JSON list of C-alpha atoms in Angstrom, two decimals:
[
{"chain": "A", "resi": 954, "resn": "GLN", "atom": "CA", "xyz": [-89.61, 47.98, -18.28]},
{"chain": "A", "resi": 955, "resn": "SER", "atom": "CA", "xyz": [-91.24, 44.71, -19.31]},
{"chain": "A", "resi": 956, "resn": "VAL", "atom": "CA", "xyz": [-95.00, 44.36, -19.63]},
{"chain": "A", "resi": 957, "resn": "LEU", "atom": "CA", "xyz": [-94.78, 41.11, -17.67]},
{"chain": "A", "resi": 958, "resn": "THR", "atom": "CA", "xyz": [-92.94, 41.31, -14.35]},
{"chain": "A", "resi": 959, "resn": "GLN", "atom": "CA", "xyz": [-90.69, 38.53, -13.11]},
{"chain": "A", "resi": 960, "resn": "PRO", "atom": "CA", "xyz": [-88.34, 38.45, -10.12]},
{"chain": "A", "resi": 961, "resn": "PRO", "atom": "CA", "xyz": [-84.77, 39.04, -11.35]},
{"chain": "A", "resi": 962, "resn": "SER", "atom": "CA", "xyz": [-83.48, 35.99, -9.50]},
{"chain": "A", "resi": 963, "resn": "VAL", "atom": "CA", "xyz": [-84.49, 32.99, -7.44]},
{"chain": "A", "resi": 964, "resn": "SER", "atom": "CA", "xyz": [-82.39, 30.28, -5.88]},
{"chain": "A", "resi": 965, "resn": "GLY", "atom": "CA", "xyz": [-82.72, 26.93, -4.21]},
{"chain": "A", "resi": 966, "resn": "ALA", "atom": "CA", "xyz": [-80.73, 23.95, -3.10]},
{"chain": "A", "resi": 967, "resn": "PRO", "atom": "CA", "xyz": [-80.76, 20.68, -5.00]},
{"chain": "A", "resi": 968, "resn": "GLY", "atom": "CA", "xyz": [-83.94, 18.75, -4.35]},
{"chain": "A", "resi": 969, "resn": "GLN", "atom": "CA", "xyz": [-85.89, 21.83, -3.24]},
{"chain": "A", "resi": 970, "resn": "ARG", "atom": "CA", "xyz": [-88.89, 23.46, -4.86]},
{"chain": "A", "resi": 971, "resn": "VAL", "atom": "CA", "xyz": [-88.79, 26.93, -6.35]},
{"chain": "A", "resi": 972, "resn": "THR", "atom": "CA", "xyz": [-91.41, 29.06, -8.02]},
{"chain": "A", "resi": 973, "resn": "ILE", "atom": "CA", "xyz": [-91.06, 31.89, -10.52]},
{"chain": "A", "resi": 974, "resn": "SER", "atom": "CA", "xyz": [-93.87, 34.39, -10.82]},
{"chain": "A", "resi": 975, "resn": "CYS", "atom": "CA", "xyz": [-94.99, 36.31, -13.88]},
{"chain": "A", "resi": 976, "resn": "THR", "atom": "CA", "xyz": [-97.27, 39.24, -13.14]},
{"chain": "A", "resi": 977, "resn": "GLY", "atom": "CA", "xyz": [-99.25, 40.91, -15.89]},
{"chain": "A", "resi": 978, "resn": "SER", "atom": "CA", "xyz": [-102.40, 42.96, -16.13]},
{"chain": "A", "resi": 979, "resn": "SER", "atom": "CA", "xyz": [-105.96, 43.01, -17.39]},
{"chain": "A", "resi": 980, "resn": "SER", "atom": "CA", "xyz": [-104.69, 43.59, -20.94]},
{"chain": "A", "resi": 981, "resn": "ASN", "atom": "CA", "xyz": [-102.68, 40.38, -21.16]},
{"chain": "A", "resi": 982, "resn": "ILE", "atom": "CA", "xyz": [-102.86, 37.54, -18.63]},
{"chain": "A", "resi": 983, "resn": "GLY", "atom": "CA", "xyz": [-106.01, 38.96, -17.07]},
{"chain": "A", "resi": 984, "resn": "ALA", "atom": "CA", "xyz": [-107.61, 39.20, -20.51]},
{"chain": "A", "resi": 985, "resn": "GLY", "atom": "CA", "xyz": [-107.37, 35.44, -20.85]},
{"chain": "A", "resi": 986, "resn": "TYR", "atom": "CA", "xyz": [-104.29, 35.16, -23.05]},
{"chain": "A", "resi": 987, "resn": "ASP", "atom": "CA", "xyz": [-102.18, 32.10, -22.38]},
{"chain": "A", "resi": 988, "resn": "VAL", "atom": "CA", "xyz": [-98.80, 32.25, -20.69]},
{"chain": "A", "resi": 989, "resn": "HIS", "atom": "CA", "xyz": [-95.84, 30.27, -21.97]},
{"chain": "A", "resi": 990, "resn": "TRP", "atom": "CA", "xyz": [-92.47, 29.66, -20.35]},
{"chain": "A", "resi": 991, "resn": "TYR", "atom": "CA", "xyz": [-89.01, 29.34, -21.85]},
{"chain": "A", "resi": 992, "resn": "GLN", "atom": "CA", "xyz": [-85.77, 28.06, -20.41]},
{"chain": "A", "resi": 993, "resn": "GLN", "atom": "CA", "xyz": [-82.53, 29.57, -21.64]},
{"chain": "A", "resi": 994, "resn": "LEU", "atom": "CA", "xyz": [-79.39, 27.72, -20.62]},
{"chain": "A", "resi": 995, "resn": "PRO", "atom": "CA", "xyz": [-76.19, 29.78, -20.64]},
{"chain": "A", "resi": 996, "resn": "GLY", "atom": "CA", "xyz": [-75.05, 30.58, -24.16]},
{"chain": "A", "resi": 997, "resn": "THR", "atom": "CA", "xyz": [-77.98, 28.90, -25.87]},
{"chain": "A", "resi": 998, "resn": "ALA", "atom": "CA", "xyz": [-81.26, 29.84, -27.50]},
{"chain": "A", "resi": 999, "resn": "PRO", "atom": "CA", "xyz": [-84.49, 29.84, -25.51]},
{"chain": "A", "resi": 1000, "resn": "LYS", "atom": "CA", "xyz": [-86.33, 26.54, -25.38]},
{"chain": "A", "resi": 1001, "resn": "LEU", "atom": "CA", "xyz": [-90.07, 26.12, -24.91]},
{"chain": "A", "resi": 1002, "resn": "LEU", "atom": "CA", "xyz": [-90.67, 24.73, -21.43]},
{"chain": "A", "resi": 1003, "resn": "MET", "atom": "CA", "xyz": [-94.40, 25.16, -20.86]},
{"chain": "A", "resi": 1004, "resn": "TYR", "atom": "CA", "xyz": [-97.26, 26.31, -23.05]},
{"chain": "A", "resi": 1005, "resn": "GLY", "atom": "CA", "xyz": [-100.80, 27.29, -22.26]},
{"chain": "A", "resi": 1006, "resn": "TYR", "atom": "CA", "xyz": [-99.92, 27.75, -18.57]},
{"chain": "A", "resi": 1007, "resn": "SER", "atom": "CA", "xyz": [-99.45, 24.10, -17.68]},
{"chain": "A", "resi": 1008, "resn": "ASN", "atom": "CA", "xyz": [-98.72, 21.98, -20.74]},
{"chain": "A", "resi": 1009, "resn": "ARG", "atom": "CA", "xyz": [-95.28, 20.47, -21.15]},
{"chain": "A", "resi": 1010, "resn": "PRO", "atom": "CA", "xyz": [-93.77, 19.80, -24.57]},
{"chain": "A", "resi": 1011, "resn": "SER", "atom": "CA", "xyz": [-92.46, 16.30, -25.11]},
{"chain": "A", "resi": 1012, "resn": "GLY", "atom": "CA", "xyz": [-89.22, 15.75, -23.25]},
{"chain": "A", "resi": 1013, "resn": "VAL", "atom": "CA", "xyz": [-89.79, 18.29, -20.48]},
{"chain": "A", "resi": 1014, "resn": "PRO", "atom": "CA", "xyz": [-89.71, 16.54, -17.10]},
{"chain": "A", "resi": 1015, "resn": "ASP", "atom": "CA", "xyz": [-92.81, 16.60, -14.93]},
{"chain": "A", "resi": 1016, "resn": "ARG", "atom": "CA", "xyz": [-90.74, 18.35, -12.26]},
{"chain": "A", "resi": 1017, "resn": "PHE", "atom": "CA", "xyz": [-91.81, 21.48, -14.13]},
{"chain": "A", "resi": 1018, "resn": "SER", "atom": "CA", "xyz": [-95.38, 22.70, -13.72]},
{"chain": "A", "resi": 1019, "resn": "GLY", "atom": "CA", "xyz": [-97.30, 25.87, -14.41]},
{"chain": "A", "resi": 1020, "resn": "SER", "atom": "CA", "xyz": [-100.35, 27.62, -13.07]},
{"chain": "A", "resi": 1021, "resn": "LYS", "atom": "CA", "xyz": [-102.38, 30.82, -13.35]},
{"chain": "A", "resi": 1022, "resn": "SER", "atom": "CA", "xyz": [-104.20, 33.00, -10.89]},
{"chain": "A", "resi": 1023, "resn": "GLY", "atom": "CA", "xyz": [-105.89, 36.21, -11.94]},
{"chain": "A", "resi": 1024, "resn": "THR", "atom": "CA", "xyz": [-103.37, 38.41, -13.70]},
{"chain": "A", "resi": 1025, "resn": "SER", "atom": "CA", "xyz": [-100.38, 36.25, -12.76]},
{"chain": "A", "resi": 1026, "resn": "ALA", "atom": "CA", "xyz": [-98.82, 32.96, -13.72]},
{"chain": "A", "resi": 1027, "resn": "SER", "atom": "CA", "xyz": [-96.25, 30.82, -11.98]},
{"chain": "A", "resi": 1028, "resn": "LEU", "atom": "CA", "xyz": [-93.69, 28.24, -12.94]},
{"chain": "A", "resi": 1029, "resn": "ALA", "atom": "CA", "xyz": [-92.78, 25.69, -10.30]},
{"chain": "A", "resi": 1030, "resn": "ILE", "atom": "CA", "xyz": [-89.76, 23.43, -10.35]},
{"chain": "A", "resi": 1031, "resn": "THR", "atom": "CA", "xyz": [-89.61, 20.58, -7.87]},
{"chain": "A", "resi": 1032, "resn": "GLY", "atom": "CA", "xyz": [-86.67, 18.33, -7.12]},
{"chain": "A", "resi": 1033, "resn": "LEU", "atom": "CA", "xyz": [-84.29, 21.07, -8.22]},
{"chain": "A", "resi": 1034, "resn": "GLN", "atom": "CA", "xyz": [-81.25, 19.84, -10.15]},
{"chain": "A", "resi": 1035, "resn": "ALA", "atom": "CA", "xyz": [-78.00, 21.53, -11.09]},
{"chain": "A", "resi": 1036, "resn": "GLU", "atom": "CA", "xyz": [-78.97, 21.33, -14.76]},
{"chain": "A", "resi": 1037, "resn": "ASP", "atom": "CA", "xyz": [-81.99, 23.56, -14.06]},
{"chain": "A", "resi": 1038, "resn": "GLU", "atom": "CA", "xyz": [-79.71, 26.54, -13.55]},
{"chain": "A", "resi": 1039, "resn": "ALA", "atom": "CA", "xyz": [-80.77, 28.88, -16.34]},
{"chain": "A", "resi": 1040, "resn": "ASP", "atom": "CA", "xyz": [-82.75, 31.99, -17.20]},
{"chain": "A", "resi": 1041, "resn": "TYR", "atom": "CA", "xyz": [-86.52, 31.59, -17.38]},
{"chain": "A", "resi": 1042, "resn": "TYR", "atom": "CA", "xyz": [-88.88, 33.82, -19.35]},
{"chain": "A", "resi": 1043, "resn": "CYS", "atom": "CA", "xyz": [-92.64, 34.05, -19.43]},
{"chain": "A", "resi": 1044, "resn": "GLN", "atom": "CA", "xyz": [-94.48, 35.15, -22.57]},
{"chain": "A", "resi": 1045, "resn": "SER", "atom": "CA", "xyz": [-98.03, 36.16, -23.32]},
{"chain": "A", "resi": 1046, "resn": "TYR", "atom": "CA", "xyz": [-100.01, 38.33, -25.70]},
{"chain": "A", "resi": 1047, "resn": "ASP", "atom": "CA", "xyz": [-101.24, 41.82, -24.99]},
{"chain": "A", "resi": 1048, "resn": "SER", "atom": "CA", "xyz": [-104.38, 43.59, -26.16]},
{"chain": "A", "resi": 1049, "resn": "SER", "atom": "CA", "xyz": [-102.07, 46.24, -27.63]},
{"chain": "A", "resi": 1050, "resn": "LEU", "atom": "CA", "xyz": [-101.59, 43.61, -30.33]},
{"chain": "A", "resi": 1051, "resn": "SER", "atom": "CA", "xyz": [-98.15, 42.48, -29.33]},
{"chain": "A", "resi": 1052, "resn": "VAL", "atom": "CA", "xyz": [-96.37, 39.46, -28.00]},
{"chain": "A", "resi": 1053, "resn": "VAL", "atom": "CA", "xyz": [-94.86, 40.36, -24.64]},
{"chain": "A", "resi": 1054, "resn": "PHE", "atom": "CA", "xyz": [-92.10, 38.78, -22.60]},
{"chain": "A", "resi": 1055, "resn": "GLY", "atom": "CA", "xyz": [-91.22, 38.99, -18.95]},
{"chain": "A", "resi": 1056, "resn": "GLY", "atom": "CA", "xyz": [-87.86, 40.43, -18.02]},
{"chain": "A", "resi": 1057, "resn": "GLY", "atom": "CA", "xyz": [-86.49, 37.02, -17.16]},
{"chain": "A", "resi": 1058, "resn": "THR", "atom": "CA", "xyz": [-85.53, 35.26, -13.94]},
{"chain": "A", "resi": 1059, "resn": "LYS", "atom": "CA", "xyz": [-82.12, 33.80, -13.25]},
{"chain": "A", "resi": 1060, "resn": "LEU", "atom": "CA", "xyz": [-82.36, 30.55, -11.34]},
{"chain": "A", "resi": 1061, "resn": "THR", "atom": "CA", "xyz": [-79.33, 29.65, -9.27]},
{"chain": "A", "resi": 1062, "resn": "VAL", "atom": "CA", "xyz": [-78.98, 26.15, -7.86]},
{"chain": "A", "resi": 1063, "resn": "LEU", "atom": "CA", "xyz": [-77.02, 26.50, -4.63]},
{"chain": "B", "resi": 201, "resn": "GLU", "atom": "CA", "xyz": [-85.08, 17.25, -37.93]},
{"chain": "B", "resi": 202, "resn": "VAL", "atom": "CA", "xyz": [-87.09, 20.41, -37.42]},
{"chain": "B", "resi": 203, "resn": "GLN", "atom": "CA", "xyz": [-84.61, 23.25, -37.53]},
{"chain": "B", "resi": 204, "resn": "LEU", "atom": "CA", "xyz": [-84.16, 26.99, -37.93]},
{"chain": "B", "resi": 205, "resn": "VAL", "atom": "CA", "xyz": [-80.73, 28.37, -38.81]},
{"chain": "B", "resi": 206, "resn": "GLU", "atom": "CA", "xyz": [-80.05, 32.09, -38.78]},
{"chain": "B", "resi": 207, "resn": "SER", "atom": "CA", "xyz": [-77.30, 33.83, -40.70]},
{"chain": "B", "resi": 208, "resn": "GLY", "atom": "CA", "xyz": [-76.28, 37.29, -41.81]},
{"chain": "B", "resi": 209, "resn": "GLY", "atom": "CA", "xyz": [-75.24, 38.84, -38.54]},
{"chain": "B", "resi": 210, "resn": "GLY", "atom": "CA", "xyz": [-72.06, 40.82, -38.20]},
{"chain": "B", "resi": 211, "resn": "LEU", "atom": "CA", "xyz": [-70.51, 44.19, -37.50]},
{"chain": "B", "resi": 212, "resn": "VAL", "atom": "CA", "xyz": [-72.21, 47.23, -39.00]},
{"chain": "B", "resi": 213, "resn": "GLN", "atom": "CA", "xyz": [-71.72, 50.95, -38.47]},
{"chain": "B", "resi": 214, "resn": "PRO", "atom": "CA", "xyz": [-74.43, 53.11, -36.95]},
{"chain": "B", "resi": 215, "resn": "GLY", "atom": "CA", "xyz": [-76.84, 54.10, -39.68]},
{"chain": "B", "resi": 216, "resn": "GLY", "atom": "CA", "xyz": [-75.95, 51.05, -41.73]},
{"chain": "B", "resi": 217, "resn": "SER", "atom": "CA", "xyz": [-78.02, 48.14, -42.99]},
{"chain": "B", "resi": 218, "resn": "LEU", "atom": "CA", "xyz": [-77.97, 44.39, -42.65]},
{"chain": "B", "resi": 219, "resn": "ARG", "atom": "CA", "xyz": [-80.17, 41.52, -43.80]},
{"chain": "B", "resi": 220, "resn": "LEU", "atom": "CA", "xyz": [-80.69, 38.49, -41.62]},
{"chain": "B", "resi": 221, "resn": "SER", "atom": "CA", "xyz": [-81.86, 35.15, -42.94]},
{"chain": "B", "resi": 222, "resn": "CYS", "atom": "CA", "xyz": [-83.46, 32.20, -41.22]},
{"chain": "B", "resi": 223, "resn": "ALA", "atom": "CA", "xyz": [-83.45, 28.91, -43.12]},
{"chain": "B", "resi": 224, "resn": "ALA", "atom": "CA", "xyz": [-86.15, 26.45, -42.11]},
{"chain": "B", "resi": 225, "resn": "SER", "atom": "CA", "xyz": [-86.06, 22.70, -42.57]},
{"chain": "B", "resi": 226, "resn": "GLY", "atom": "CA", "xyz": [-87.88, 19.61, -41.40]},
{"chain": "B", "resi": 227, "resn": "PHE", "atom": "CA", "xyz": [-91.37, 21.13, -41.47]},
{"chain": "B", "resi": 228, "resn": "THR", "atom": "CA", "xyz": [-93.84, 22.82, -43.80]},
{"chain": "B", "resi": 229, "resn": "PHE", "atom": "CA", "xyz": [-92.51, 26.35, -43.53]},
{"chain": "B", "resi": 230, "resn": "SER", "atom": "CA", "xyz": [-95.41, 27.93, -45.39]},
{"chain": "B", "resi": 231, "resn": "SER", "atom": "CA", "xyz": [-97.86, 26.72, -42.74]},
{"chain": "B", "resi": 232, "resn": "TYR", "atom": "CA", "xyz": [-96.37, 28.70, -39.86]},
{"chain": "B", "resi": 233, "resn": "THR", "atom": "CA", "xyz": [-96.32, 32.28, -38.70]},
{"chain": "B", "resi": 234, "resn": "MET", "atom": "CA", "xyz": [-92.72, 33.27, -38.10]},
{"chain": "B", "resi": 235, "resn": "HIS", "atom": "CA", "xyz": [-91.11, 35.71, -35.71]},
{"chain": "B", "resi": 236, "resn": "TRP", "atom": "CA", "xyz": [-87.93, 37.57, -34.87]},
{"chain": "B", "resi": 237, "resn": "VAL", "atom": "CA", "xyz": [-86.95, 38.02, -31.23]},
{"chain": "B", "resi": 238, "resn": "ARG", "atom": "CA", "xyz": [-83.77, 39.74, -30.08]},
{"chain": "B", "resi": 239, "resn": "GLN", "atom": "CA", "xyz": [-81.67, 39.73, -26.95]},
{"chain": "B", "resi": 240, "resn": "ALA", "atom": "CA", "xyz": [-79.21, 42.51, -26.19]},
{"chain": "B", "resi": 241, "resn": "PRO", "atom": "CA", "xyz": [-76.04, 41.43, -24.37]},
{"chain": "B", "resi": 242, "resn": "GLY", "atom": "CA", "xyz": [-76.89, 40.52, -20.80]},
{"chain": "B", "resi": 243, "resn": "LYS", "atom": "CA", "xyz": [-80.53, 41.51, -21.26]},
{"chain": "B", "resi": 244, "resn": "GLY", "atom": "CA", "xyz": [-83.87, 39.78, -21.66]},
{"chain": "B", "resi": 245, "resn": "LEU", "atom": "CA", "xyz": [-85.89, 38.80, -24.71]},
{"chain": "B", "resi": 246, "resn": "GLU", "atom": "CA", "xyz": [-87.47, 41.52, -26.84]},
{"chain": "B", "resi": 247, "resn": "TYR", "atom": "CA", "xyz": [-90.10, 40.80, -29.45]},
{"chain": "B", "resi": 248, "resn": "VAL", "atom": "CA", "xyz": [-89.23, 42.39, -32.79]},
{"chain": "B", "resi": 249, "resn": "SER", "atom": "CA", "xyz": [-91.43, 41.31, -35.67]},
{"chain": "B", "resi": 250, "resn": "ALA", "atom": "CA", "xyz": [-93.81, 38.73, -37.07]},
{"chain": "B", "resi": 251, "resn": "ILE", "atom": "CA", "xyz": [-95.09, 37.66, -40.48]},
{"chain": "B", "resi": 252, "resn": "SER", "atom": "CA", "xyz": [-98.12, 35.60, -41.41]},
{"chain": "B", "resi": 253, "resn": "THR", "atom": "CA", "xyz": [-97.94, 32.38, -43.37]},
{"chain": "B", "resi": 254, "resn": "ASN", "atom": "CA", "xyz": [-98.35, 34.02, -46.79]},
{"chain": "B", "resi": 255, "resn": "GLY", "atom": "CA", "xyz": [-96.54, 37.21, -45.89]},
{"chain": "B", "resi": 256, "resn": "GLY", "atom": "CA", "xyz": [-99.69, 39.28, -46.18]},
{"chain": "B", "resi": 257, "resn": "SER", "atom": "CA", "xyz": [-99.65, 40.46, -42.57]},
{"chain": "B", "resi": 258, "resn": "THR", "atom": "CA", "xyz": [-96.71, 41.79, -40.65]},
{"chain": "B", "resi": 259, "resn": "TYR", "atom": "CA", "xyz": [-96.10, 43.25, -37.20]},
{"chain": "B", "resi": 260, "resn": "TYR", "atom": "CA", "xyz": [-93.28, 45.39, -35.87]},
{"chain": "B", "resi": 261, "resn": "ALA", "atom": "CA", "xyz": [-92.36, 46.51, -32.40]},
{"chain": "B", "resi": 262, "resn": "ASN", "atom": "CA", "xyz": [-92.39, 50.29, -32.04]},
{"chain": "B", "resi": 263, "resn": "SER", "atom": "CA", "xyz": [-88.64, 50.22, -31.50]},
{"chain": "B", "resi": 264, "resn": "VAL", "atom": "CA", "xyz": [-88.01, 49.01, -35.06]},
{"chain": "B", "resi": 265, "resn": "LYS", "atom": "CA", "xyz": [-91.04, 50.22, -36.99]},
{"chain": "B", "resi": 266, "resn": "GLY", "atom": "CA", "xyz": [-90.07, 52.07, -40.11]},
{"chain": "B", "resi": 267, "resn": "ARG", "atom": "CA", "xyz": [-86.50, 50.77, -40.00]},
{"chain": "B", "resi": 268, "resn": "PHE", "atom": "CA", "xyz": [-86.88, 46.98, -40.21]},
{"chain": "B", "resi": 269, "resn": "THR", "atom": "CA", "xyz": [-88.76, 44.91, -42.79]},
{"chain": "B", "resi": 270, "resn": "ILE", "atom": "CA", "xyz": [-89.72, 41.29, -42.31]},
{"chain": "B", "resi": 271, "resn": "SER", "atom": "CA", "xyz": [-90.35, 39.06, -45.30]},
{"chain": "B", "resi": 272, "resn": "ARG", "atom": "CA", "xyz": [-90.39, 35.41, -46.27]},
{"chain": "B", "resi": 273, "resn": "ASP", "atom": "CA", "xyz": [-89.87, 33.20, -49.29]},
{"chain": "B", "resi": 274, "resn": "ASN", "atom": "CA", "xyz": [-92.00, 30.10, -48.94]},
{"chain": "B", "resi": 275, "resn": "PHE", "atom": "CA", "xyz": [-90.34, 28.52, -51.96]},
{"chain": "B", "resi": 276, "resn": "LYS", "atom": "CA", "xyz": [-86.92, 28.87, -50.38]},
{"chain": "B", "resi": 277, "resn": "ASN", "atom": "CA", "xyz": [-88.21, 28.10, -46.86]},
{"chain": "B", "resi": 278, "resn": "THR", "atom": "CA", "xyz": [-86.49, 31.22, -45.63]},
{"chain": "B", "resi": 279, "resn": "LEU", "atom": "CA", "xyz": [-87.42, 34.11, -43.36]},
{"chain": "B", "resi": 280, "resn": "TYR", "atom": "CA", "xyz": [-85.71, 37.48, -43.63]},
{"chain": "B", "resi": 281, "resn": "LEU", "atom": "CA", "xyz": [-85.24, 40.60, -41.59]},
{"chain": "B", "resi": 282, "resn": "GLN", "atom": "CA", "xyz": [-83.98, 43.64, -43.46]},
{"chain": "B", "resi": 283, "resn": "MET", "atom": "CA", "xyz": [-82.58, 46.07, -40.92]},
{"chain": "B", "resi": 284, "resn": "GLY", "atom": "CA", "xyz": [-81.82, 49.70, -41.73]},
{"chain": "B", "resi": 285, "resn": "SER", "atom": "CA", "xyz": [-80.79, 52.88, -39.93]},
{"chain": "B", "resi": 286, "resn": "LEU", "atom": "CA", "xyz": [-79.17, 50.68, -37.33]},
{"chain": "B", "resi": 287, "resn": "ARG", "atom": "CA", "xyz": [-78.53, 52.10, -33.90]},
{"chain": "B", "resi": 288, "resn": "ALA", "atom": "CA", "xyz": [-76.38, 51.03, -30.97]},
{"chain": "B", "resi": 289, "resn": "GLU", "atom": "CA", "xyz": [-79.50, 49.83, -29.20]},
{"chain": "B", "resi": 290, "resn": "ASP", "atom": "CA", "xyz": [-80.19, 47.37, -32.01]},
{"chain": "B", "resi": 291, "resn": "MET", "atom": "CA", "xyz": [-77.09, 45.41, -31.05]},
{"chain": "B", "resi": 292, "resn": "ALA", "atom": "CA", "xyz": [-78.28, 41.98, -30.00]},
{"chain": "B", "resi": 293, "resn": "VAL", "atom": "CA", "xyz": [-78.53, 38.31, -30.81]},
{"chain": "B", "resi": 294, "resn": "TYR", "atom": "CA", "xyz": [-81.41, 37.91, -33.22]},
{"chain": "B", "resi": 295, "resn": "TYR", "atom": "CA", "xyz": [-83.44, 34.72, -33.04]},
{"chain": "B", "resi": 296, "resn": "CYS", "atom": "CA", "xyz": [-86.05, 33.50, -35.47]},
{"chain": "B", "resi": 297, "resn": "ALA", "atom": "CA", "xyz": [-88.84, 31.41, -34.03]},
{"chain": "B", "resi": 298, "resn": "ARG", "atom": "CA", "xyz": [-91.86, 29.46, -35.17]},
{"chain": "B", "resi": 299, "resn": "GLY", "atom": "CA", "xyz": [-95.31, 29.75, -33.68]},
{"chain": "B", "resi": 300, "resn": "PRO", "atom": "CA", "xyz": [-98.79, 31.26, -33.78]},
{"chain": "B", "resi": 301, "resn": "VAL", "atom": "CA", "xyz": [-99.15, 34.94, -32.95]},
{"chain": "B", "resi": 302, "resn": "ILE", "atom": "CA", "xyz": [-101.16, 34.16, -29.85]},
{"chain": "B", "resi": 303, "resn": "GLY", "atom": "CA", "xyz": [-99.25, 31.09, -28.85]},
{"chain": "B", "resi": 304, "resn": "ALA", "atom": "CA", "xyz": [-95.98, 29.55, -27.88]},
{"chain": "B", "resi": 305, "resn": "PHE", "atom": "CA", "xyz": [-92.84, 29.57, -30.00]},
{"chain": "B", "resi": 306, "resn": "ASP", "atom": "CA", "xyz": [-91.95, 25.92, -30.17]},
{"chain": "B", "resi": 307, "resn": "ILE", "atom": "CA", "xyz": [-88.86, 26.08, -32.36]},
{"chain": "B", "resi": 308, "resn": "TRP", "atom": "CA", "xyz": [-86.05, 28.64, -32.13]},
{"chain": "B", "resi": 309, "resn": "GLY", "atom": "CA", "xyz": [-82.93, 29.12, -34.16]},
{"chain": "B", "resi": 310, "resn": "GLN", "atom": "CA", "xyz": [-79.50, 29.34, -32.58]},
{"chain": "B", "resi": 311, "resn": "GLY", "atom": "CA", "xyz": [-79.34, 33.09, -33.10]},
{"chain": "B", "resi": 312, "resn": "THR", "atom": "CA", "xyz": [-77.10, 35.46, -35.05]},
{"chain": "B", "resi": 313, "resn": "MET", "atom": "CA", "xyz": [-75.24, 38.36, -33.46]},
{"chain": "B", "resi": 314, "resn": "VAL", "atom": "CA", "xyz": [-75.59, 41.89, -34.78]},
{"chain": "B", "resi": 315, "resn": "THR", "atom": "CA", "xyz": [-73.01, 44.37, -33.57]},
{"chain": "B", "resi": 316, "resn": "VAL", "atom": "CA", "xyz": [-73.55, 48.06, -34.24]},
{"chain": "B", "resi": 317, "resn": "SER", "atom": "CA", "xyz": [-70.40, 50.04, -33.73]},
{"chain": "B", "resi": 318, "resn": "SER", "atom": "CA", "xyz": [-68.13, 52.50, -35.49]}
]
């Protein structure tokens, strides 16, 4: 049971927009700790996709965006492409003094 | 090129020990908090351990506390994870990562697989 809750899977057709939610609580996201997102392509290590809710590292397309609302965060991907098919993880910090990850969301491009 | 390269994984019997290494290059290793994150086969990411820049502060997940020890050698630019009393549930790919404790991990290694089996 992950501290941060993500949907196990989402899907969309090429060109569509999908969102992945990350729901926490008052001890992590709600406490003001940042949320970061990682993309893990099949068979590879996680890669930082978004930090501080909505900041993209160099090289990440602007099709990816992030937001926060209350005790939740969301990752949106517009103009879905086949290469976006991957697992996505959110990460934050919890007042229990630990880094916490979401359970991960598998994105399928139809 | 900024890079982290793990090594030391392999097959170990339940109750056994293993030491993982993570060699850093392309950046000032001693300036960064470092972490270990693991991923069991087919599962999500699990945070394992962290160590401060000078090694003076460490953190362990409850699942490994008392069995694993994180350390670093800033002269050798290397991070370590000494794992003991290994259990089947410790079987995973172990990644090292760079980043602040309350922040994003911007660099990850490629991972090293630890298999616990008799």
